[in-house]
Tab-separated table of C-alpha atoms in Angstrom:
chain	number	residue	atom	x	y	z
J	1	UNK	CA	144.424	90.821	63.735
J	2	UNK	CA	147.090	88.243	62.834
J	3	UNK	CA	145.881	84.729	62.822
J	4	UNK	CA	147.984	82.288	64.991
J	5	UNK	CA	147.893	78.806	66.414
J	6	UNK	CA	148.319	77.897	70.069
J	7	UNK	CA	148.777	74.906	72.365
J	8	UNK	CA	146.726	75.005	75.519
J	9	UNK	CA	146.373	73.121	78.864
J	10	UNK	CA	142.746	72.726	79.832
J	11	UNK	CA	141.551	71.925	83.294
J	12	UNK	CA	137.985	70.718	82.956
J	13	UNK	CA	135.492	69.554	85.573
J	14	UNK	CA	134.288	66.000	85.087
J	15	UNK	CA	131.395	64.520	86.894
J	16	UNK	CA	129.362	61.471	85.835
J	17	UNK	CA	126.187	62.557	87.427
J	18	UNK	CA	124.877	64.655	90.426
J	19	UNK	CA	124.988	61.471	92.439
J	20	UNK	CA	128.788	61.191	92.394
J	21	UNK	CA	131.579	63.693	93.247
J	22	UNK	CA	133.330	65.548	90.496
J	23	UNK	CA	136.991	66.238	89.926
J	24	UNK	CA	139.210	68.161	87.626
J	25	UNK	CA	140.894	66.645	84.556
J	26	UNK	CA	143.658	68.049	82.607
J	27	UNK	CA	143.983	67.947	78.884
J	28	UNK	CA	146.444	69.219	76.217
J	29	UNK	CA	145.053	70.710	72.998
J	30	UNK	CA	147.340	71.562	70.135
J	31	UNK	CA	147.154	73.775	67.077
J	32	UNK	CA	144.003	75.659	68.177
J	33	UNK	CA	143.425	78.503	65.822
J	34	UNK	CA	142.873	81.983	67.080
J	35	UNK	CA	139.925	82.328	64.794
J	36	UNK	CA	138.007	79.395	66.577
J	37	UNK	CA	135.245	79.886	69.100
J	38	UNK	CA	135.718	78.539	72.557
J	39	UNK	CA	133.150	75.736	71.775
J	40	UNK	CA	134.962	74.857	68.632
J	41	UNK	CA	137.995	74.366	70.751
J	42	UNK	CA	135.908	71.994	72.809
J	43	UNK	CA	134.789	70.189	69.607
J	44	UNK	CA	138.452	69.621	68.691
J	45	UNK	CA	139.149	68.358	72.211
J	46	UNK	CA	136.183	66.009	72.106
J	47	UNK	CA	137.193	64.572	68.705
J	48	UNK	CA	140.618	63.979	70.047
J	49	UNK	CA	139.002	62.201	73.155
J	50	UNK	CA	136.734	60.145	71.012
J	51	UNK	CA	139.707	59.116	68.743
J	52	UNK	CA	141.610	57.993	71.863
J	53	UNK	CA	138.556	55.930	72.956
J	54	UNK	CA	137.783	58.152	75.893
J	55	UNK	CA	134.498	59.790	76.971
J	56	UNK	CA	133.981	63.228	75.342
J	57	UNK	CA	133.307	66.190	77.750
J	58	UNK	CA	129.648	66.894	77.918
J	59	UNK	CA	128.688	70.647	77.537
J	60	UNK	CA	125.536	72.576	76.602
J	61	UNK	CA	125.254	74.473	73.295
J	62	UNK	CA	122.720	75.092	70.680
J	63	UNK	CA	122.584	78.148	68.419
J	64	UNK	CA	126.269	79.053	68.767
J	65	UNK	CA	125.455	82.651	67.859
J	66	UNK	CA	124.853	84.123	71.349
J	67	UNK	CA	121.140	84.234	71.428
J	68	UNK	CA	119.715	80.969	72.771
J	69	UNK	CA	121.222	80.974	76.375
J	70	UNK	CA	122.225	77.253	76.227
J	71	UNK	CA	125.984	77.391	76.582
J	72	UNK	CA	127.140	77.823	80.200
J	73	UNK	CA	130.778	77.572	81.095
J	74	UNK	CA	132.566	79.151	83.953
J	75	UNK	CA	135.959	80.101	82.457
J	76	UNK	CA	138.897	81.013	84.664
J	77	UNK	CA	136.459	82.304	87.268
J	78	UNK	CA	134.179	84.189	84.969
J	79	UNK	CA	130.694	83.117	83.716
J	80	UNK	CA	130.888	82.981	79.938
J	81	UNK	CA	134.512	83.876	80.093
J	82	UNK	CA	136.282	87.247	80.413
J	83	UNK	CA	134.597	89.217	77.745
J	84	UNK	CA	131.663	91.576	78.825
J	85	UNK	CA	128.180	91.061	77.416
J	86	UNK	CA	129.249	87.845	75.671
J	87	UNK	CA	128.223	84.183	75.698
J	88	UNK	CA	130.647	81.268	75.813
J	89	UNK	CA	129.927	80.450	72.134
J	90	UNK	CA	130.975	83.921	71.201
J	91	UNK	CA	134.164	83.938	73.180
J	92	UNK	CA	136.970	83.445	70.645
J	93	UNK	CA	140.418	81.876	71.090
J	94	UNK	CA	142.102	85.106	70.199
J	95	UNK	CA	141.681	85.997	73.796
J	96	UNK	CA	144.290	83.280	74.669
J	97	UNK	CA	147.877	82.866	73.851
J	98	UNK	CA	150.134	79.980	73.375
J	99	UNK	CA	150.797	77.942	76.495
J	100	UNK	CA	147.882	79.311	78.567
J	101	UNK	CA	146.108	77.208	81.181
J	102	UNK	CA	142.306	77.451	81.202
J	103	UNK	CA	140.097	76.235	83.969
J	104	UNK	CA	136.570	75.305	82.905
J	105	UNK	CA	133.911	74.725	85.497
J	106	UNK	CA	130.086	74.199	85.283
J	107	UNK	CA	127.711	76.788	86.713
J	108	UNK	CA	127.785	76.004	90.387
J	109	UNK	CA	124.691	76.379	92.564
J	110	UNK	CA	122.483	74.198	94.690
J	111	UNK	CA	119.520	74.825	92.293
J	112	UNK	CA	121.583	73.841	89.222
J	113	UNK	CA	122.549	70.347	89.807
J	114	UNK	CA	125.156	68.954	87.535
J	115	UNK	CA	123.707	66.488	84.974
J	116	UNK	CA	127.123	65.630	83.575
J	117	UNK	CA	130.551	67.369	83.420
J	118	UNK	CA	129.743	70.947	82.352
J	119	UNK	CA	126.041	70.345	81.727
J	120	UNK	CA	123.656	71.557	84.594
J	121	UNK	CA	120.002	71.269	85.024
J	122	UNK	CA	118.533	74.685	84.659
J	123	UNK	CA	114.904	73.619	84.675
J	124	UNK	CA	114.467	75.606	87.989
J	125	UNK	CA	114.163	78.602	85.583
J	126	UNK	CA	111.297	76.980	83.543
J	127	UNK	CA	109.384	76.349	86.840
J	128	UNK	CA	109.814	80.019	87.845
J	129	UNK	CA	108.459	80.955	84.410
J	130	UNK	CA	105.619	78.442	84.825
J	131	UNK	CA	104.688	80.160	88.165
J	132	UNK	CA	103.658	83.412	86.408
J	133	UNK	CA	106.118	84.520	83.679
J	134	UNK	CA	103.387	84.672	81.082
J	135	UNK	CA	100.268	86.603	80.006
J	136	UNK	CA	97.064	84.564	80.287
J	137	UNK	CA	95.205	85.125	76.964
J	138	UNK	CA	92.860	82.241	76.384
J	139	UNK	CA	90.755	83.287	73.442
J	140	UNK	CA	90.579	85.505	70.404
J	141	UNK	CA	92.759	86.616	67.701
J	142	UNK	CA	95.763	88.866	68.138
J	143	UNK	CA	94.603	92.447	68.169
J	144	UNK	CA	95.896	95.133	65.968
J	145	UNK	CA	99.168	96.366	67.395
J	146	UNK	CA	98.150	100.058	67.021
J	147	UNK	CA	95.195	99.527	69.291
J	148	UNK	CA	97.404	99.212	72.289
J	149	UNK	CA	99.651	102.225	72.452
J	150	UNK	CA	102.884	101.851	74.517
J	151	UNK	CA	105.009	104.666	75.518
J	152	UNK	CA	108.317	104.487	73.713
J	153	UNK	CA	110.567	104.577	76.793
J	154	UNK	CA	108.455	101.734	78.391
J	155	UNK	CA	108.650	99.722	75.254
J	156	UNK	CA	112.498	100.168	75.153
J	157	UNK	CA	112.821	99.139	78.833
J	158	UNK	CA	110.569	96.124	78.350
J	159	UNK	CA	112.498	95.126	75.335
J	160	UNK	CA	115.862	95.465	77.225
J	161	UNK	CA	114.518	93.196	79.963
J	162	UNK	CA	113.037	90.790	77.454
J	163	UNK	CA	116.452	90.339	75.972
J	164	UNK	CA	117.353	87.990	78.835
J	165	UNK	CA	118.158	84.603	77.396
J	166	UNK	CA	117.707	82.732	80.680
J	167	UNK	CA	121.246	81.274	80.545
J	168	UNK	CA	121.820	81.360	84.283
J	169	UNK	CA	125.049	83.338	84.309
J	170	UNK	CA	123.650	85.667	86.811
J	171	UNK	CA	123.131	82.704	89.233
J	172	UNK	CA	126.604	81.283	88.353
J	173	UNK	CA	128.250	84.644	89.008
J	174	UNK	CA	126.347	85.634	92.235
J	175	UNK	CA	128.233	84.792	95.459
J	176	UNK	CA	124.817	83.910	96.883
J	177	UNK	CA	123.721	81.867	93.821
J	178	UNK	CA	120.667	84.258	93.643
J	179	UNK	CA	118.497	84.133	90.656
J	180	UNK	CA	117.108	87.776	91.100
J	181	UNK	CA	118.445	89.233	87.886
J	182	UNK	CA	116.746	86.594	85.812
J	183	UNK	CA	113.418	86.841	87.687
J	184	UNK	CA	113.578	90.593	87.694
J	185	UNK	CA	114.047	90.707	83.886
J	186	UNK	CA	111.025	88.501	83.362
J	187	UNK	CA	108.875	90.344	85.859
J	188	UNK	CA	110.027	93.782	84.545
J	189	UNK	CA	109.425	92.740	80.931
J	190	UNK	CA	105.699	91.966	81.631
J	191	UNK	CA	105.061	94.657	84.248
J	192	UNK	CA	106.060	97.441	81.797
J	193	UNK	CA	103.605	96.359	79.107
J	194	UNK	CA	99.747	96.673	79.235
J	195	UNK	CA	99.363	92.978	78.370
J	196	UNK	CA	101.115	92.112	81.669
J	197	UNK	CA	99.248	94.586	83.774
J	198	UNK	CA	96.229	92.566	84.967
J	199	UNK	CA	98.262	89.767	86.448
J	200	UNK	CA	101.048	91.988	87.650
J	201	UNK	CA	100.823	91.561	91.458
J	202	UNK	CA	100.252	87.874	91.525
J	203	UNK	CA	102.932	87.263	88.998
J	204	UNK	CA	105.509	89.108	91.242
J	205	UNK	CA	104.469	87.199	94.407
J	206	UNK	CA	104.222	83.740	92.653
J	207	UNK	CA	107.458	83.973	90.739
J	208	UNK	CA	109.408	85.225	93.749
J	209	UNK	CA	107.881	82.289	95.863
J	210	UNK	CA	108.835	79.801	93.275
J	211	UNK	CA	112.382	81.321	93.060
J	212	UNK	CA	112.754	80.708	96.853
J	213	UNK	CA	111.208	77.206	96.656
J	214	UNK	CA	113.892	76.369	93.967
J	215	UNK	CA	116.594	77.087	96.647
J	216	UNK	CA	118.263	80.125	95.043
J	217	UNK	CA	120.160	82.423	97.482
J	218	UNK	CA	118.878	85.900	98.457
J	219	UNK	CA	119.978	89.029	96.579
J	220	UNK	CA	122.218	91.158	98.650
J	221	UNK	CA	122.767	93.867	95.930
J	222	UNK	CA	126.344	92.791	95.111
J	223	UNK	CA	126.065	93.381	91.455
J	224	UNK	CA	128.200	90.474	90.069
J	225	UNK	CA	125.176	89.266	87.992
J	226	UNK	CA	124.949	92.614	86.105
J	227	UNK	CA	128.664	92.453	85.372
J	228	UNK	CA	128.460	89.055	83.982
J	229	UNK	CA	125.080	89.112	82.253
J	230	UNK	CA	125.670	88.421	78.512
J	231	UNK	CA	122.671	90.592	77.504
J	232	UNK	CA	123.442	93.468	79.866
J	233	UNK	CA	120.354	93.074	82.004
J	234	UNK	CA	120.596	96.053	84.407
J	235	UNK	CA	120.254	95.919	88.252
J	236	UNK	CA	117.451	98.585	87.755
J	237	UNK	CA	115.312	95.483	86.885
J	238	UNK	CA	115.941	94.192	90.490
J	239	UNK	CA	114.923	97.643	91.831
J	240	UNK	CA	111.768	97.341	89.827
J	241	UNK	CA	111.067	93.844	90.984
J	242	UNK	CA	111.600	95.009	94.621
J	243	UNK	CA	109.032	97.833	93.914
J	244	UNK	CA	106.666	95.263	92.464
J	245	UNK	CA	106.956	93.067	95.462
J	246	UNK	CA	106.447	95.896	97.947
J	247	UNK	CA	103.428	97.085	95.929
J	248	UNK	CA	101.986	93.550	95.797
J	249	UNK	CA	102.415	92.976	99.585
J	250	UNK	CA	101.031	96.317	100.743
J	251	UNK	CA	98.065	96.270	98.277
J	252	UNK	CA	97.286	92.587	98.854
J	253	UNK	CA	97.568	90.079	96.025
J	254	UNK	CA	94.876	87.501	95.373
J	255	UNK	CA	96.759	84.744	97.138
J	256	UNK	CA	95.826	85.724	100.635
N	1	UNK	CA	99.755	87.215	100.908
N	2	UNK	CA	99.527	87.716	104.640
N	3	UNK	CA	102.123	89.873	106.576
N	4	UNK	CA	104.044	86.810	107.940
N	5	UNK	CA	104.573	85.403	104.613
N	6	UNK	CA	105.287	88.754	103.051
N	7	UNK	CA	108.477	89.159	105.286
N	8	UNK	CA	109.645	85.515	105.121
N	9	UNK	CA	110.334	85.482	101.368
N	10	UNK	CA	113.925	86.269	100.225
N	11	UNK	CA	112.798	89.796	99.304
N	12	UNK	CA	110.799	90.180	102.550
N	13	UNK	CA	113.983	89.390	104.530
N	14	UNK	CA	115.835	91.927	102.519
N	15	UNK	CA	113.244	94.477	103.366
N	16	UNK	CA	113.689	93.841	107.008
N	17	UNK	CA	117.465	94.103	106.734
N	18	UNK	CA	117.341	97.193	104.470
N	19	UNK	CA	114.569	98.987	106.379
N	20	UNK	CA	116.337	98.507	109.724
N	21	UNK	CA	119.532	99.561	108.040
N	22	UNK	CA	117.940	102.854	106.879
N	23	UNK	CA	116.647	103.441	110.435
N	24	UNK	CA	120.326	102.851	111.754
N	25	UNK	CA	121.675	105.265	109.146
N	26	UNK	CA	119.271	107.880	110.589
N	27	UNK	CA	120.362	107.030	114.013
N	28	UNK	CA	124.021	107.592	112.990
N	29	UNK	CA	123.069	111.103	111.847
N	30	UNK	CA	121.610	112.094	115.212
N	31	UNK	CA	124.391	110.304	117.174
N	32	UNK	CA	127.073	111.980	115.154
N	33	UNK	CA	125.506	115.342	115.458
N	34	UNK	CA	125.178	115.211	119.223
N	35	UNK	CA	128.628	113.843	119.757
N	36	UNK	CA	130.271	116.429	117.426
N	37	UNK	CA	129.377	118.991	120.011
N	38	UNK	CA	132.652	117.980	121.750
N	39	UNK	CA	134.404	119.938	118.868
N	40	UNK	CA	132.534	123.158	119.848
N	41	UNK	CA	135.073	125.364	121.517
N	42	UNK	CA	134.637	126.031	125.200
N	43	UNK	CA	134.329	129.320	126.950
N	44	UNK	CA	137.089	129.885	129.521
N	45	UNK	CA	136.398	127.556	132.672
N	46	UNK	CA	134.119	125.096	130.800
N	47	UNK	CA	134.858	121.735	129.554
N	48	UNK	CA	132.566	120.076	127.001
N	49	UNK	CA	129.666	122.235	128.135
N	50	UNK	CA	127.797	122.028	124.777
N	51	UNK	CA	128.113	118.253	124.460
N	52	UNK	CA	127.154	117.719	128.145
N	53	UNK	CA	124.030	119.729	127.639
N	54	UNK	CA	123.132	117.861	124.530
N	55	UNK	CA	123.853	114.483	126.013
N	56	UNK	CA	121.779	115.416	129.112
N	57	UNK	CA	118.896	116.277	126.866
N	58	UNK	CA	119.149	112.988	124.973
N	59	UNK	CA	119.661	110.940	128.069
N	60	UNK	CA	116.800	112.620	130.016
N	61	UNK	CA	114.141	112.942	127.259
N	62	UNK	CA	111.266	110.564	127.381
N	63	UNK	CA	110.631	110.450	123.720
N	64	UNK	CA	114.286	109.688	123.009
N	65	UNK	CA	114.219	106.946	125.632
N	66	UNK	CA	111.203	105.353	123.945
N	67	UNK	CA	112.879	105.583	120.515
N	68	UNK	CA	115.832	103.924	122.043
N	69	UNK	CA	113.782	100.774	122.575
N	70	UNK	CA	112.901	100.896	118.787
N	71	UNK	CA	116.551	101.497	118.072
N	72	UNK	CA	117.647	98.226	119.926
N	73	UNK	CA	114.764	96.349	118.189
N	74	UNK	CA	116.004	97.629	114.841
N	75	UNK	CA	119.508	96.737	115.607
N	76	UNK	CA	118.735	93.201	116.753
N	77	UNK	CA	116.496	92.632	113.713
N	78	UNK	CA	119.259	93.999	111.460
N	79	UNK	CA	121.929	91.776	113.201
N	80	UNK	CA	119.817	88.529	113.404
N	81	UNK	CA	118.351	88.748	109.940
N	82	UNK	CA	121.553	89.857	108.376
N	83	UNK	CA	123.514	86.962	109.891
N	84	UNK	CA	120.721	84.568	108.903
N	85	UNK	CA	120.916	85.664	105.245
N	86	UNK	CA	124.533	85.392	105.301
N	87	UNK	CA	124.628	81.774	106.582
N	88	UNK	CA	121.760	80.672	104.366
N	89	UNK	CA	123.382	82.316	101.308
N	90	UNK	CA	126.652	80.632	101.967
N	91	UNK	CA	125.030	77.306	101.664
N	92	UNK	CA	123.523	77.983	98.135
N	93	UNK	CA	126.763	76.918	96.522
N	94	UNK	CA	127.740	73.497	98.057
N	95	UNK	CA	130.716	73.010	95.693
N	96	UNK	CA	132.840	76.130	95.436
N	97	UNK	CA	134.529	77.495	92.397
N	98	UNK	CA	138.195	76.521	91.750
N	99	UNK	CA	138.829	80.052	90.352
N	100	UNK	CA	136.721	82.884	91.698
N	101	UNK	CA	135.844	86.036	89.967
N	102	UNK	CA	136.992	88.035	93.070
N	103	UNK	CA	137.129	91.839	92.340
N	104	UNK	CA	136.607	91.445	88.578
N	105	UNK	CA	132.766	91.438	88.984
N	106	UNK	CA	132.050	92.957	92.378
N	107	UNK	CA	133.543	94.912	95.280
N	108	UNK	CA	135.141	93.113	98.226
N	109	UNK	CA	132.988	95.083	100.854
N	110	UNK	CA	129.764	94.095	99.002
N	111	UNK	CA	130.744	90.489	99.459
N	112	UNK	CA	131.928	90.989	102.995
N	113	UNK	CA	128.807	92.500	104.663
N	114	UNK	CA	128.569	89.676	107.236
N	115	UNK	CA	132.241	90.006	108.189
N	116	UNK	CA	132.122	93.798	108.325
N	117	UNK	CA	128.884	93.764	110.335
N	118	UNK	CA	130.401	91.316	112.853
N	119	UNK	CA	133.363	93.597	113.325
N	120	UNK	CA	131.029	96.512	113.963
N	121	UNK	CA	129.075	94.340	116.503
N	122	UNK	CA	132.266	93.581	118.352
N	123	UNK	CA	133.170	97.219	118.441
N	124	UNK	CA	129.614	98.043	119.555
N	125	UNK	CA	129.649	95.723	122.513
N	126	UNK	CA	132.744	97.484	123.892
N	127	UNK	CA	131.132	100.887	123.022
N	128	UNK	CA	127.971	100.073	124.942
N	129	UNK	CA	130.112	98.843	127.854
N	130	UNK	CA	132.005	102.112	127.908
N	131	UNK	CA	129.186	104.674	127.705
N	132	UNK	CA	125.630	103.434	127.408
N	133	UNK	CA	125.598	100.756	130.113
N	134	UNK	CA	127.118	102.709	133.041
N	135	UNK	CA	124.896	105.725	132.185
N	136	UNK	CA	121.654	103.740	132.077
N	137	UNK	CA	122.708	101.833	135.289
N	138	UNK	CA	123.226	105.073	137.004
N	139	UNK	CA	119.987	106.376	135.965
N	140	UNK	CA	117.968	103.201	136.851
N	141	UNK	CA	119.610	102.195	140.061
N	142	UNK	CA	121.167	105.255	141.582
N	143	UNK	CA	118.646	106.815	144.056
N	144	UNK	CA	119.761	110.270	143.068
N	145	UNK	CA	119.037	109.608	139.394
N	146	UNK	CA	122.572	110.020	138.672
N	147	UNK	CA	123.581	111.128	135.165
N	148	UNK	CA	127.214	110.205	134.100
N	149	UNK	CA	129.387	113.053	133.199
N	150	UNK	CA	129.812	111.599	129.631
N	151	UNK	CA	132.470	114.207	128.672
N	152	UNK	CA	134.556	113.263	131.550
N	153	UNK	CA	133.988	109.649	130.758
N	154	UNK	CA	135.032	110.033	127.119
N	155	UNK	CA	138.162	111.848	128.184
N	156	UNK	CA	139.021	108.997	130.526
N	157	UNK	CA	138.202	106.120	128.164
N	158	UNK	CA	139.980	107.690	125.230
N	159	UNK	CA	143.116	108.335	127.239
N	160	UNK	CA	143.915	104.603	126.604
N	161	UNK	CA	145.660	104.179	123.292
N	162	UNK	CA	144.223	100.647	122.573
N	163	UNK	CA	140.698	102.080	122.982
N	164	UNK	CA	141.391	104.778	120.410
N	165	UNK	CA	142.727	102.198	117.998
N	166	UNK	CA	139.815	99.920	118.461
N	167	UNK	CA	137.310	102.757	118.004
N	168	UNK	CA	139.033	103.928	114.817
N	169	UNK	CA	138.986	100.366	113.405
N	170	UNK	CA	135.304	100.201	114.367
N	171	UNK	CA	134.734	103.344	112.286
N	172	UNK	CA	136.679	101.945	109.363
N	173	UNK	CA	134.525	98.780	109.368
N	174	UNK	CA	131.349	101.035	109.559
N	175	UNK	CA	132.561	103.090	106.556
N	176	UNK	CA	133.011	99.997	104.292
N	177	UNK	CA	129.767	98.508	105.647
N	178	UNK	CA	128.003	101.795	104.621
N	179	UNK	CA	129.748	101.840	101.433
N	180	UNK	CA	127.591	98.829	100.288
N	181	UNK	CA	124.802	99.286	102.836
N	182	UNK	CA	123.598	102.840	101.909
N	183	UNK	CA	122.990	102.162	98.176
N	184	UNK	CA	121.811	98.659	98.862
N	185	UNK	CA	119.226	99.775	101.345
N	186	UNK	CA	117.726	102.134	98.678
N	187	UNK	CA	117.992	99.406	96.006
N	188	UNK	CA	116.076	97.057	98.310
N	189	UNK	CA	113.111	99.469	98.442
N	190	UNK	CA	113.390	99.897	94.651
N	191	UNK	CA	114.246	103.550	94.748
N	192	UNK	CA	117.331	103.325	92.769
N	193	UNK	CA	115.550	104.125	89.457
N	194	UNK	CA	117.526	105.406	86.404
N	195	UNK	CA	116.723	108.936	87.620
N	196	UNK	CA	117.964	108.721	91.122
N	197	UNK	CA	120.573	105.904	90.949
N	198	UNK	CA	123.721	108.081	90.407
N	199	UNK	CA	122.547	110.618	93.158
N	200	UNK	CA	121.917	107.889	95.749
N	201	UNK	CA	125.306	106.283	94.850
N	202	UNK	CA	127.152	109.650	95.405
N	203	UNK	CA	125.351	110.570	98.543
N	204	UNK	CA	126.012	107.043	99.782
N	205	UNK	CA	129.678	107.348	99.216
N	206	UNK	CA	129.912	110.808	100.817
N	207	UNK	CA	127.832	109.636	103.822
N	208	UNK	CA	130.072	106.613	104.157
N	209	UNK	CA	133.222	108.629	104.399
N	210	UNK	CA	132.004	111.623	106.280
N	211	UNK	CA	129.962	110.067	109.244
N	212	UNK	CA	132.694	107.434	110.155
N	213	UNK	CA	135.453	110.151	109.780
N	214	UNK	CA	133.664	112.580	112.229
N	215	UNK	CA	133.173	109.658	114.715
N	216	UNK	CA	136.821	108.509	114.290
N	217	UNK	CA	137.942	112.098	114.900
N	218	UNK	CA	136.366	111.978	118.323
N	219	UNK	CA	138.601	109.526	120.224
N	220	UNK	CA	141.608	110.824	118.291
N	221	UNK	CA	140.830	114.471	119.176
N	222	UNK	CA	140.211	113.563	122.938
N	223	UNK	CA	143.317	111.457	123.116
N	224	UNK	CA	145.854	113.921	121.462
N	225	UNK	CA	144.339	117.366	121.830
N	226	UNK	CA	141.132	117.793	123.815
N	227	UNK	CA	142.185	116.079	126.951
N	228	UNK	CA	145.434	118.044	127.340
N	229	UNK	CA	143.850	120.467	129.801
N	230	UNK	CA	142.813	117.632	132.245
């Protein structure tokens, strides 16, 4: 594809902290290369702001290769922008043309309070993982992998679920701000494997209770999460989570 | 986890809405089957005989009457829990998005279940007022245990054009509600596995079109064709 430069208008959410109200601020950026990533375009804008003596825009990023789950922008109404199965850092400016206006917002959810500008606090996810998203192995060496045979299909499904990077796009995209896709991916990943089996029921119940405590909305099977997930996590994981939950309540988990 | 807690988590509430939803879907099948008797051609000198017999059986059968209590309980749980979920979920995003994804990531009817359900409820109040309430009143308070002639009542009620329009709109709301609800109920019980997902989706779409279509045909038929002999 032919390389080209463009001038853009950006409408970006600015908010000093979760204590004060935010607002949109418009910026002009010039000579943006179509080869740049979306975050590099923000780097250019921030350099421009620093040179003008203004506050740069705070945004989350880390690996910039689509695997860490840190970047989190809601771009023109789409979590991680318009490309499917893609993170913001992997969105490239060739998507846009000269003169475009782009509206950039943070993930918006009660459970993801804004820290500053486009940075939100996603530690609610960490607390959900802390409630049971692990395998308790306290002693001993790692056993030989071949001593634990795992069906190929289950291994594949578990791997697909494990590819969730915990970015929170599912919450951002869901009209109910529900975290079910994230929680279902974590529960499915462990429920499918023999290592996760012993704690399976408690894990489902505890993680779901923590999810509710954090104030995420309820899943109503709308499916926007699946459409926006950068890792293609399937709604089938939510069906599995529901099965895990029904199984846990009817057989009785240890907590009551 | 005790039973009270089991149904008060977000998934527990979903199970209540989905479970009662599946029960209401079953009810729709029976209701549609019985009422579709009006399309059964009459012998000379009869009007709506097949329907009247079926309706009398349903109206006079003890087992059906007991199930009716369950039906109302299910309906109330479905409505109350559904509306509660709707109102709670709408508070989970205190600051709205400036630009919304709209139909790019989901279907409008999936996002509008509260609204569609409310429209169905409004229709249902009118519907119960037309048929169910007078019939039960007659059975309960009339000394002669009077059963309404429901066929005659249908002909009379559906002679009014505005009623036909409201009923058809009610059926349209039902169709869109089912278009999301049918699949959603199966998903809530975790039955939409890779193996069955496509089948449940297709059956859901067929059901959502067919049942409301048959229902909508009833007022239209009686208004324009069936009542011509009266």
